C-alpha angles and dihedrals in degrees: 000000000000090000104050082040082060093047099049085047091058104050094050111103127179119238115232103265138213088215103070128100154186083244129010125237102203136079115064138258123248126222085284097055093249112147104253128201110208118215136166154077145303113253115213123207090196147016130200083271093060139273116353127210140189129219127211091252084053085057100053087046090063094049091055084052082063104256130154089161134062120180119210118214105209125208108224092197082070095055114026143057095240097144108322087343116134144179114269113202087197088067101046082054087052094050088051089053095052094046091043083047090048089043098050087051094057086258125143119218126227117180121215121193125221134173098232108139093020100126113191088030120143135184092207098050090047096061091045101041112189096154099045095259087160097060083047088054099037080056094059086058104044086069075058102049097039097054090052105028091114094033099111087193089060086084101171147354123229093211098198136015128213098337121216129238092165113146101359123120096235139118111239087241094056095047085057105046106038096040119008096051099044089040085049090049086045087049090047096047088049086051104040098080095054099046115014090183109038120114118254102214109206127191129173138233119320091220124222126283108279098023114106142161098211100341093307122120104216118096122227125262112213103182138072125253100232096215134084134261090028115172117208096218100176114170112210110189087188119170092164119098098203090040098062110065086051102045083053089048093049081047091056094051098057080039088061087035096055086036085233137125125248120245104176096224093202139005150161121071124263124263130248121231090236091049093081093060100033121086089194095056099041087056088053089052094048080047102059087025091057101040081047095058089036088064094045100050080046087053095042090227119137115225133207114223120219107255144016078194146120113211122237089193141337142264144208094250082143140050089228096067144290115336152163145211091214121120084206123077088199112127089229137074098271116031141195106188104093130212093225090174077080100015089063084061107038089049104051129139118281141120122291094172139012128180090226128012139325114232104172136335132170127174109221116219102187093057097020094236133139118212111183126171120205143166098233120222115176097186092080101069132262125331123222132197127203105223107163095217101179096050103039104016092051078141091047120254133240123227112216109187105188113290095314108079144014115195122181121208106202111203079225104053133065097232159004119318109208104237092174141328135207110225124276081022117135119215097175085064082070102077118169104216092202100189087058092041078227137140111214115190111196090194138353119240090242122044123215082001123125105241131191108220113186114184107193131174120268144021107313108227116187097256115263113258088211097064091043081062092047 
């Protein structure tokens, strides 16, 4: 399998792409103004078996999988009086403990609500709204936005996910404009006075079986959301090599047109039940993954996987077949066997957080290097990188930081080895957190200076005279 993995790395090229810049627009800013890019993976609390709940060794495990992000998909039939629907205390507490277990693994929190367990809820009902079904749904996420209205590490709320049109004889723009934005502005106002700084996360509408862009089933939107700290959360599904790089496209341009960035909710297409047991399919899967994060690290967007599961069976989520969202092939909620023929891919290098700004990064397959470019600015605190050594760096990496310093990371050895260092440069600000597979720098060599950083597999030698002359 390695060598036809190798192969496949090596004929994939990147077209040249309308989305790229001298600086990117997308990923967020923490409470110390880094640029943050934010990665990880939707939390469920429950799966079609029943609750589901993390453990703080779960938790480390996302964040060697490279995570800084969970989203919580939240189960309105728990928390609001949609039908015979109620609020359940217990679930608010397991919330709290999900968000307490994240926090104390260095991870963020974004909530995303869904309308699983609402019975008597309707899509329809809810855009017209003759019997007050927003304030009914506002409601639900004012339980929300009262617990962690003070959590600092609750950064955003994705306020509807993948809205319905379904039988109604209405356009998709006119859905959109007439009833989901100002029902998103509604949403906002209700949520401002509890939490002035969190993040609003907007998506558009999940389009009817068989209507697609692209083959992508999510409609446009073509008009601006009048309100602040809005959160462009597409999901793109996308199987289709040559459909990926212009549905993201299509995606930056709303992006430009919202003057918001782009935080993809949910990627990454489902898996079949025969792709676990089947070479051919799993290279088909590295193949459109890859092309997919290529693109975003193009893009410099951060991106949230379905789902942080095991699956304790399948389902018919596609017409192909039985299949499943889940990263773990365990026959059991939360899983530890991975399916690296996608977590590879999922939890590859890049920069989680960075004291200045971000200008470009991309994480090459094919070589295994990093190359980041960033404006340095040490007054806002320390920068880390997610590098994934032991699955990536299995012959150790080297960390090349302008022309200033050269540090090795043996597989064998605890730390940094000094290769060379620029003066006034300090190694020692370069520390590898292991349990966390992370690189924390404490303060760039240069400050307010725009600085190249390459992080490639093995030991750097200085190279041999003797082969430049061969």
């Amino acid at each position: 399998m390695l060598r036809h993995f190798i192969i496949l790395l090596a004929t994939l090229s990147l077209t040249a792409s309308s989305i790229s810049s001298a600086m990117i627009k997308h990923g967020l800013r923490d409470g110390q103004d880094r640029h943050m890019i934010p990665r990880g993976y939707v939390a469920n609390t429950n799966d079609h078996a029943g609750p589901v709940d993390f453990t703080p060794e779960d938790y480390l495990r996302m964040v060697r999988m490279g995570a800084n992000v969970q989203v919580v998909r939240l189960e309105m039939g728990r928390l609001s009086t949609f039908g015979d629907s109620q609020l359940e205390p217990a679930y608010i507490q397991r919330l709290q403990e999900a968000t307490r277990l994240a926090r104390e693994a260095g991870i963020k929190t974004v909530f995303k609500m869904t309308v699983y367990g609402a019975t008597g809820f309707s899509w329809q009902a809810l855009w017209h709204n003759k019997n007050d079904e927003h304030t009914t749904y506002i409601n639900a996420w004012r339980h929300v936005w009262e617990t962690f209205k003070d959590d600092d590490f609750v950064i955003g709320y994705d306020l509807v996910n993948e809205p319905r049109k379904l039988d109604m004889d209405i356009t998709y723009d006119q859905l959109t404009n007439q009833y989901l934005i100002p029902f998103y502005e509604k949403i906002i106002d209700a949520a401002v006075p509890y939490s002035q700084n969190k993040q609003f996360l907007i998506q558009t509408i999940f389009m009817n079986k068989g209507e697609a862009i692209d083959k992508n089933q999510y409609a446009e939107i073509k008009q601006r959301i009048e309100r602040k700290n809005i959160v462009f959360a597409p999901h793109i599904y996308q199987e289709h090599l040559e459909y990926i790089e212009p549905t993201m496209n299509r995606f930056d341009r709303e992006s430009d047109m919202l003057d918001a960035p782009i935080l993809v909710g949910e990627w990454g297409f489902p898996t079949y039940v025969t792709t676990d047991n089947s070479l051919k399919e799993q290279l088909n899967y590295i193949e459109f993954y890859i092309r997919t994060a290529e693109v975003f690290d193009r893009m410099g967007i951060g991106a949230i996987k379905a789902w942080f599961l095991g699956n304790r069976s399948y389902q018919n989520f596609l017409p192909g077949g039985e299949s499943t969202w889940a990263i773990f092939a365990d026959k059991q909620a939360v899983g530890t066997v991975e399916r690296k023929y996608i977590t590879d891919i999922i939890a590859r290098p890049y920069p989680q957080l960075i004291a200045g700004d971000i200008h470009k990064f991309m994480f090459h397959f094919a070589t295994r290097t990093l190359d980041l470019t960033i404006k340095t600015d040490n007054s806002k605190g320390a920068s880390t990188l997610f590098v994934g050594a032991d699955r990536h760096y299995p012959d150790g990496f080297s960390v090349h930081v302008g022309e200033d310093l050269i540090l090795t990371k043996s597989p064998i050895s605890s730390g940094f080895r000094v290769h060379s260092s620029s003066q006034n440069t300090d190694p020692s600000a370069f520390i590898w957190d292991e349990s966390r597979q992370q690189l924390v720098v404490l303060a760039w060599p240069k400050n307010n200076a725009t600085i190249d950083i390459k992080i490639a597999p093995g030991i750097y030698r200085s190279p041999d005279p003797a082969a430049k002359n061969n």
